[in-house]
Amino acid sequence: FSSDGTIDGYIIIARDITEEEKLQYEKLKLSKVIENLSEAVMITDINGNIQYVNPAFEKMTGYKIHEVLGKNPRILKSWKHDHNFYKNMWETILSGKIWEGELINKKKNGDFYYEYMTISPLFDSQGNITNFVAIKRDITEQKLFEAQMLQFQKLESIGSISSGIAHDFNNVLTSIQAGVNVLKRRLTEVDQEIIKVLEIIKQSAERGVDITRRLLNFVRREIGKFSAVDVNDLIQEIKTLITHSFPENIKIETFVDENVKFINVDYGQMVQAIMNLCINARDAMPNGGTLRISVSNVKGEVLKNKFANVKSEEYVVISVSDTGMGDSRGDQR
């Protein structure tokens, strides 16, 4: 301004903010990437207080962002790991190193889940740790698959061992049968009592041969392969196996709907599932009772009240029921 207050000119101060705009754009882009990651991201301060989580964290844990801000990650603690596990984790990241590993955590609803987590420290310009960033990946399905594969391997091993034992046992029984037949031919009519005893031995050996044949058929089935299975044959096979191994005071009944013939299943897994239900039923009847295996054809509409995402088509329901008091659910299906 001049002395009389009029404007003499203008002073313009300009600052190049190109780099700032570029930096702001990069921050926005990075934020969008983190927001859309399938892995959960959690940022804490140096004391472990949560400052940020992305939507994937919400989906994984069931906690909303506002429920965890300012909280400690121990809200997810499952108590499945000992003190040394967490001590090692903290010592690693406080020393400026990256920690990674598997752990079991607990969701908001109380369900446990497996996760693979990587925790990285963040540093300021002086090299001091200011924050920790945790990247979490839910590996529950992977762990379940690994457990299932391990079970398959165990079953294959058991099947291989059982096959060898059954084969040897079958040879022993065959020798007994042959010996009994030779003795029967050499005995005279005077030795009728001995012949009767030999007949009992022969029949027992024949039953043993039949059982080992069924066991061999079972263990030789390929696990993890779906195929068309005759339901009636399947149930009768199971009935024969449990009849010879369950107590005599347990009566075995089976019912198969004549409209049900073939089902497409993994034979090994199906037999294992039904056998497990039968064993549960047996254990619920320590004083004896009746075990019933039934197979029925059911429309999808009937099952909609019990199971989600059921389509309107026909289903085969296999039920195992007992007269015991051990399972309050009644039928097991």
Short mmCIF file of C-alpha atoms in Angstrom, two decimals:
data_model
loop_
_atom_site.label_atom_id
_atom_site.label_comp_id
_atom_site.label_asym_id
_atom_site.label_seq_id
_atom_site.Cartn_x
_atom_site.Cartn_y
_atom_site.Cartn_z
CA PHE A 1 0.00 0.00 0.00
CA SER A 2 1.11 3.59 -0.56
CA SER A 3 1.17 6.31 2.14
CA ASP A 4 -2.31 7.37 1.19
CA GLY A 5 -3.63 3.82 1.50
CA THR A 6 -3.93 3.00 -2.18
CA ILE A 7 -2.63 -0.24 -3.56
CA ASP A 8 0.72 0.13 -5.26
CA GLY A 9 1.14 -3.51 -6.20
CA TYR A 10 0.79 -7.17 -5.25
CA ILE A 11 3.15 -9.68 -3.74
CA ILE A 12 2.39 -13.23 -4.79
CA ILE A 13 3.86 -16.12 -2.80
CA ALA A 14 3.66 -19.45 -4.62
CA ARG A 15 4.78 -22.87 -3.48
CA ASP A 16 5.19 -25.90 -5.69
CA ILE A 17 2.93 -28.60 -4.20
CA THR A 18 3.35 -31.08 -7.05
CA GLU A 19 5.28 -33.47 -4.82
CA GLU A 20 2.75 -33.07 -2.02
CA GLU A 21 -0.12 -33.81 -4.40
CA LYS A 22 1.78 -36.78 -5.75
CA LEU A 23 2.47 -38.00 -2.22
CA GLN A 24 -1.17 -37.52 -1.25
CA TYR A 25 -2.23 -39.49 -4.33
CA GLU A 26 0.17 -42.31 -3.48
CA LYS A 27 -1.14 -42.40 0.10
CA LEU A 28 -4.72 -42.55 -1.18
CA LYS A 29 -3.80 -45.33 -3.62
CA LEU A 30 -2.03 -47.29 -0.88
CA SER A 31 -5.04 -46.82 1.40
CA LYS A 32 -7.35 -48.19 -1.31
CA VAL A 33 -5.07 -51.20 -1.80
CA ILE A 34 -5.09 -51.98 1.93
CA GLU A 35 -8.85 -51.48 2.13
CA ASN A 36 -9.38 -54.03 -0.65
CA LEU A 37 -6.84 -56.65 0.42
CA SER A 38 -8.21 -60.14 1.06
CA GLU A 39 -5.73 -60.43 3.95
CA ALA A 40 -6.54 -58.72 7.23
CA VAL A 41 -4.34 -55.75 8.12
CA MET A 42 -3.89 -54.43 11.66
CA ILE A 43 -1.72 -51.47 12.71
CA THR A 44 -0.84 -50.89 16.36
CA ASP A 45 1.31 -48.45 18.30
CA ILE A 46 4.48 -49.62 20.03
CA ASN A 47 2.43 -50.74 23.05
CA GLY A 48 0.17 -52.93 20.92
CA ASN A 49 -2.91 -50.69 20.98
CA ILE A 50 -4.86 -51.05 17.74
CA GLN A 51 -4.92 -47.90 15.57
CA TYR A 52 -6.27 -49.31 12.31
CA VAL A 53 -7.83 -52.45 10.84
CA ASN A 54 -9.12 -53.01 7.31
CA PRO A 55 -12.48 -54.54 6.24
CA ALA A 56 -10.88 -57.99 5.81
CA PHE A 57 -10.08 -57.92 9.53
CA GLU A 58 -13.76 -57.32 10.27
CA LYS A 59 -14.73 -60.25 8.06
CA MET A 60 -12.14 -62.56 9.59
CA THR A 61 -12.76 -61.80 13.26
CA GLY A 62 -16.35 -60.54 13.38
CA TYR A 63 -15.26 -57.35 15.17
CA LYS A 64 -16.21 -53.97 13.69
CA ILE A 65 -13.52 -51.29 13.39
CA HIS A 66 -14.98 -49.13 16.16
CA GLU A 67 -15.00 -52.14 18.51
CA VAL A 68 -11.24 -52.70 18.33
CA LEU A 69 -9.72 -49.21 18.02
CA GLY A 70 -7.61 -48.54 21.11
CA LYS A 71 -7.91 -52.18 22.21
CA ASN A 72 -5.10 -54.70 22.49
CA PRO A 73 -4.95 -57.65 20.02
CA ARG A 74 -5.28 -59.97 23.01
CA ILE A 75 -9.07 -59.64 22.50
CA LEU A 76 -8.47 -62.34 19.87
CA LYS A 77 -6.49 -64.56 22.25
CA SER A 78 -7.61 -68.19 22.20
CA TRP A 79 -5.49 -69.39 25.15
CA LYS A 80 -4.32 -72.22 22.91
CA HIS A 81 -0.69 -71.03 23.13
CA ASP A 82 1.51 -70.78 26.19
CA HIS A 83 3.24 -67.71 27.63
CA ASN A 84 6.53 -68.48 25.86
CA PHE A 85 4.82 -68.36 22.46
CA TYR A 86 3.75 -64.73 22.91
CA LYS A 87 6.98 -63.82 24.74
CA ASN A 88 9.00 -64.96 21.73
CA MET A 89 6.70 -62.99 19.41
CA TRP A 90 7.13 -59.73 21.35
CA GLU A 91 10.88 -60.13 21.82
CA THR A 92 11.26 -60.64 18.07
CA ILE A 93 9.33 -57.55 16.95
CA LEU A 94 10.67 -55.27 19.73
CA SER A 95 14.18 -56.13 18.54
CA GLY A 96 13.23 -54.74 15.14
CA LYS A 97 12.84 -58.09 13.41
CA ILE A 98 9.88 -59.54 11.53
CA TRP A 99 7.87 -62.29 13.23
CA GLU A 100 5.80 -64.76 11.23
CA GLY A 101 4.01 -67.96 12.06
CA GLU A 102 0.75 -69.80 12.59
CA LEU A 103 -1.52 -69.33 15.57
CA ILE A 104 -5.03 -70.07 16.75
CA ASN A 105 -7.19 -67.04 17.53
CA LYS A 106 -10.78 -66.56 18.63
CA LYS A 107 -13.50 -64.66 16.77
CA LYS A 108 -16.02 -62.34 18.38
CA ASN A 109 -18.62 -65.15 18.37
CA GLY A 110 -16.23 -67.48 20.21
CA ASP A 111 -15.25 -69.66 17.23
CA PHE A 112 -11.59 -70.60 16.94
CA TYR A 113 -9.73 -70.15 13.67
CA TYR A 114 -6.22 -70.66 12.34
CA GLU A 115 -4.30 -67.75 10.89
CA TYR A 116 -0.89 -67.17 9.38
CA MET A 117 0.42 -63.81 10.60
CA THR A 118 3.38 -61.63 9.71
CA ILE A 119 4.23 -58.73 12.07
CA SER A 120 6.62 -56.04 10.83
CA PRO A 121 7.91 -53.07 12.86
CA LEU A 122 7.77 -49.52 11.41
CA PHE A 123 10.57 -47.04 12.12
CA ASP A 124 10.86 -43.25 12.19
CA SER A 125 13.74 -41.28 10.65
CA GLN A 126 15.86 -41.86 13.77
CA GLY A 127 15.38 -45.62 13.56
CA ASN A 128 13.01 -45.88 16.49
CA ILE A 129 10.06 -48.26 16.32
CA THR A 130 6.78 -46.35 16.11
CA ASN A 131 4.25 -48.93 15.02
CA PHE A 132 3.68 -52.58 14.16
CA VAL A 133 1.86 -53.81 11.07
CA ALA A 134 0.31 -57.29 11.14
CA ILE A 135 -0.84 -59.06 7.98
CA LYS A 136 -3.20 -61.93 8.76
CA ARG A 137 -4.43 -64.74 6.51
CA ASP A 138 -7.15 -67.18 7.56
CA ILE A 139 -5.81 -70.71 6.99
CA THR A 140 -8.58 -72.62 8.77
CA GLU A 141 -9.75 -74.42 5.62
CA GLN A 142 -6.17 -75.28 4.74
CA LYS A 143 -5.59 -76.78 8.20
CA LEU A 144 -8.83 -78.77 7.97
CA PHE A 145 -7.78 -80.05 4.54
CA GLU A 146 -4.36 -81.03 5.90
CA ALA A 147 -6.01 -82.85 8.80
CA GLN A 148 -8.33 -84.63 6.38
CA MET A 149 -5.41 -85.68 4.17
CA LEU A 150 -3.57 -86.94 7.25
CA GLN A 151 -6.65 -88.96 8.16
CA PHE A 152 -6.73 -90.39 4.63
CA GLN A 153 -3.07 -91.37 4.96
CA LYS A 154 -3.76 -93.02 8.32
CA LEU A 155 -6.70 -94.92 6.83
CA GLU A 156 -4.56 -96.02 3.90
CA SER A 157 -1.88 -97.25 6.32
CA ILE A 158 -4.46 -99.03 8.46
CA GLY A 159 -5.99 -100.48 5.32
CA SER A 160 -2.63 -101.74 4.11
CA ILE A 161 -1.84 -103.34 7.47
CA SER A 162 -5.36 -104.77 7.82
CA SER A 163 -5.17 -106.17 4.31
CA GLY A 164 -1.96 -108.03 5.13
CA ILE A 165 -3.35 -109.36 8.42
CA ALA A 166 -6.64 -110.38 6.82
CA HIS A 167 -4.79 -112.13 4.00
CA ASP A 168 -2.66 -114.14 6.44
CA PHE A 169 -5.67 -114.87 8.64
CA ASN A 170 -7.58 -116.07 5.59
CA ASN A 171 -4.78 -118.51 4.80
CA VAL A 172 -4.95 -119.86 8.37
CA LEU A 173 -8.72 -120.34 8.12
CA THR A 174 -8.39 -122.03 4.74
CA SER A 175 -5.89 -124.49 6.25
CA ILE A 176 -8.33 -125.20 9.12
CA GLN A 177 -11.13 -125.83 6.62
CA ALA A 178 -8.95 -128.19 4.61
CA GLY A 179 -7.88 -130.08 7.73
CA VAL A 180 -11.49 -130.44 8.94
CA ASN A 181 -12.59 -131.80 5.56
CA VAL A 182 -9.79 -134.39 5.60
CA LEU A 183 -10.71 -135.52 9.13
CA LYS A 184 -14.42 -135.78 8.27
CA ARG A 185 -13.66 -138.03 5.32
CA ARG A 186 -11.53 -140.37 7.45
CA LEU A 187 -13.92 -140.67 10.38
CA THR A 188 -16.49 -143.46 10.44
CA GLU A 189 -20.18 -143.22 11.29
CA VAL A 190 -19.30 -144.32 14.87
CA ASP A 191 -17.57 -140.98 15.35
CA GLN A 192 -20.73 -138.87 14.86
CA GLU A 193 -20.08 -136.69 17.92
CA ILE A 194 -16.64 -135.82 16.65
CA ILE A 195 -18.09 -135.13 13.19
CA LYS A 196 -20.59 -132.68 14.75
CA VAL A 197 -17.77 -130.86 16.51
CA LEU A 198 -15.80 -130.72 13.27
CA GLU A 199 -18.85 -129.31 11.48
CA ILE A 200 -19.06 -126.53 14.05
CA ILE A 201 -15.37 -125.79 13.54
CA LYS A 202 -15.88 -125.78 9.77
CA GLN A 203 -18.83 -123.37 9.98
CA SER A 204 -16.86 -121.06 12.27
CA ALA A 205 -13.96 -121.09 9.84
CA GLU A 206 -16.32 -120.30 6.95
CA ARG A 207 -17.72 -117.34 8.87
CA GLY A 208 -14.17 -116.18 9.54
CA VAL A 209 -13.36 -116.41 5.82
CA ASP A 210 -16.47 -114.38 5.01
CA ILE A 211 -15.54 -111.67 7.54
CA THR A 212 -11.96 -111.39 6.25
CA ARG A 213 -13.29 -111.21 2.67
CA ARG A 214 -15.53 -108.30 3.63
CA LEU A 215 -12.69 -106.56 5.47
CA LEU A 216 -10.44 -106.94 2.45
CA ASN A 217 -13.15 -105.50 0.20
CA PHE A 218 -13.50 -102.54 2.55
CA VAL A 219 -9.81 -101.66 2.95
CA ARG A 220 -9.13 -102.05 -0.78
CA ARG A 221 -11.64 -99.33 -1.65
CA GLU A 222 -9.91 -96.18 -2.88
CA ILE A 223 -10.33 -93.29 -0.43
CA GLY A 224 -11.26 -89.87 -1.80
CA LYS A 225 -12.97 -91.20 -4.93
CA PHE A 226 -16.67 -90.79 -5.64
CA SER A 227 -18.55 -93.61 -7.32
CA ALA A 228 -22.05 -95.06 -7.65
CA VAL A 229 -22.72 -97.24 -4.60
CA ASP A 230 -25.64 -99.60 -4.06
CA VAL A 231 -27.16 -98.39 -0.78
CA ASN A 232 -28.55 -101.80 0.15
CA ASP A 233 -25.15 -103.47 -0.34
CA LEU A 234 -23.49 -100.68 1.65
CA ILE A 235 -25.83 -101.04 4.63
CA GLN A 236 -25.68 -104.84 4.59
CA GLU A 237 -21.88 -104.68 4.51
CA ILE A 238 -21.85 -102.42 7.56
CA LYS A 239 -24.41 -104.61 9.33
CA THR A 240 -22.22 -107.67 8.85
CA LEU A 241 -19.13 -105.89 10.16
CA ILE A 242 -20.79 -104.53 13.31
CA THR A 243 -22.76 -107.73 14.00
CA HIS A 244 -19.49 -109.61 14.49
CA SER A 245 -17.90 -106.87 16.64
CA PHE A 246 -20.77 -105.44 18.72
CA PRO A 247 -22.04 -107.09 21.95
CA GLU A 248 -24.68 -109.79 21.53
CA ASN A 249 -27.16 -107.82 23.65
CA ILE A 250 -27.40 -105.19 20.90
CA LYS A 251 -29.90 -106.03 18.18
CA ILE A 252 -29.10 -104.67 14.71
CA GLU A 253 -32.00 -103.64 12.44
CA THR A 254 -31.78 -102.18 8.95
CA PHE A 255 -34.35 -100.61 6.66
CA VAL A 256 -33.68 -99.40 3.13
CA ASP A 257 -36.36 -97.61 1.10
CA GLU A 258 -36.96 -99.68 -2.05
CA ASN A 259 -37.04 -96.43 -4.06
CA VAL A 260 -33.41 -95.76 -3.15
CA LYS A 261 -30.89 -97.72 -5.16
CA PHE A 262 -27.61 -95.99 -6.01
CA ILE A 263 -25.94 -92.95 -4.46
CA ASN A 264 -22.81 -91.12 -5.63
CA VAL A 265 -20.49 -91.03 -2.62
CA ASP A 266 -16.95 -91.60 -1.41
CA TYR A 267 -17.38 -95.20 -0.23
CA GLY A 268 -14.58 -95.09 2.34
CA GLN A 269 -15.73 -91.85 3.93
CA MET A 270 -19.37 -92.96 3.94
CA VAL A 271 -18.57 -96.26 5.67
CA GLN A 272 -16.40 -94.43 8.20
CA ALA A 273 -19.16 -91.88 8.95
CA ILE A 274 -21.86 -94.53 9.41
CA MET A 275 -19.55 -96.75 11.47
CA ASN A 276 -18.79 -93.78 13.75
CA LEU A 277 -22.53 -93.20 14.28
CA CYS A 278 -23.02 -96.90 15.01
CA ILE A 279 -20.18 -96.86 17.54
CA ASN A 280 -21.74 -93.82 19.25
CA ALA A 281 -25.06 -95.70 19.37
CA ARG A 282 -23.36 -98.79 20.81
CA ASP A 283 -21.69 -96.71 23.53
CA ALA A 284 -25.08 -95.20 24.42
CA MET A 285 -26.43 -98.70 25.17
CA PRO A 286 -24.08 -100.28 27.75
CA ASN A 287 -26.91 -102.58 28.87
CA GLY A 288 -27.98 -103.52 25.37
CA GLY A 289 -30.78 -102.37 23.12
CA THR A 290 -31.68 -101.93 19.47
CA LEU A 291 -29.59 -100.15 16.86
CA ARG A 292 -31.44 -99.23 13.68
CA ILE A 293 -29.93 -98.08 10.39
CA SER A 294 -32.47 -96.71 7.94
CA VAL A 295 -32.25 -95.19 4.48
CA SER A 296 -35.02 -93.05 3.03
CA ASN A 297 -35.74 -90.82 0.05
CA VAL A 298 -36.63 -87.26 1.07
CA LYS A 299 -37.72 -84.18 -0.88
CA GLY A 300 -35.66 -81.03 -0.48
CA GLU A 301 -38.64 -79.12 0.91
CA VAL A 302 -38.70 -81.41 3.95
CA LEU A 303 -35.07 -80.59 4.78
CA LYS A 304 -35.26 -76.81 4.33
CA ASN A 305 -36.34 -76.29 7.92
CA LYS A 306 -33.23 -78.08 9.21
CA PHE A 307 -30.50 -77.22 6.71
CA ALA A 308 -29.61 -74.00 4.91
CA ASN A 309 -29.17 -73.76 1.12
CA VAL A 310 -31.12 -76.96 0.42
CA LYS A 311 -32.32 -77.18 -3.17
CA SER A 312 -35.74 -78.45 -4.18
CA GLU A 313 -34.68 -81.91 -5.26
CA GLU A 314 -34.51 -85.42 -3.84
CA TYR A 315 -32.03 -86.42 -1.15
CA VAL A 316 -31.06 -89.70 0.50
CA VAL A 317 -31.13 -89.60 4.31
CA ILE A 318 -29.19 -92.26 6.24
CA SER A 319 -30.22 -92.39 9.91
CA VAL A 320 -28.71 -94.29 12.82
CA SER A 321 -30.91 -94.50 15.92
CA ASP A 322 -30.70 -96.40 19.18
CA THR A 323 -32.72 -97.09 22.32
CA GLY A 324 -29.98 -95.82 24.63
CA MET A 325 -29.86 -92.68 26.75
CA GLY A 326 -26.42 -91.42 25.75
CA ASP A 327 -27.30 -89.00 22.95
CA SER A 328 -30.06 -86.48 23.52
CA ARG A 329 -30.27 -85.77 19.82
CA GLY A 330 -32.11 -89.01 19.09
CA ASP A 331 -31.47 -90.00 15.50
CA GLN A 332 -27.99 -89.30 14.19
CA ARG A 333 -27.88 -88.46 10.51
#
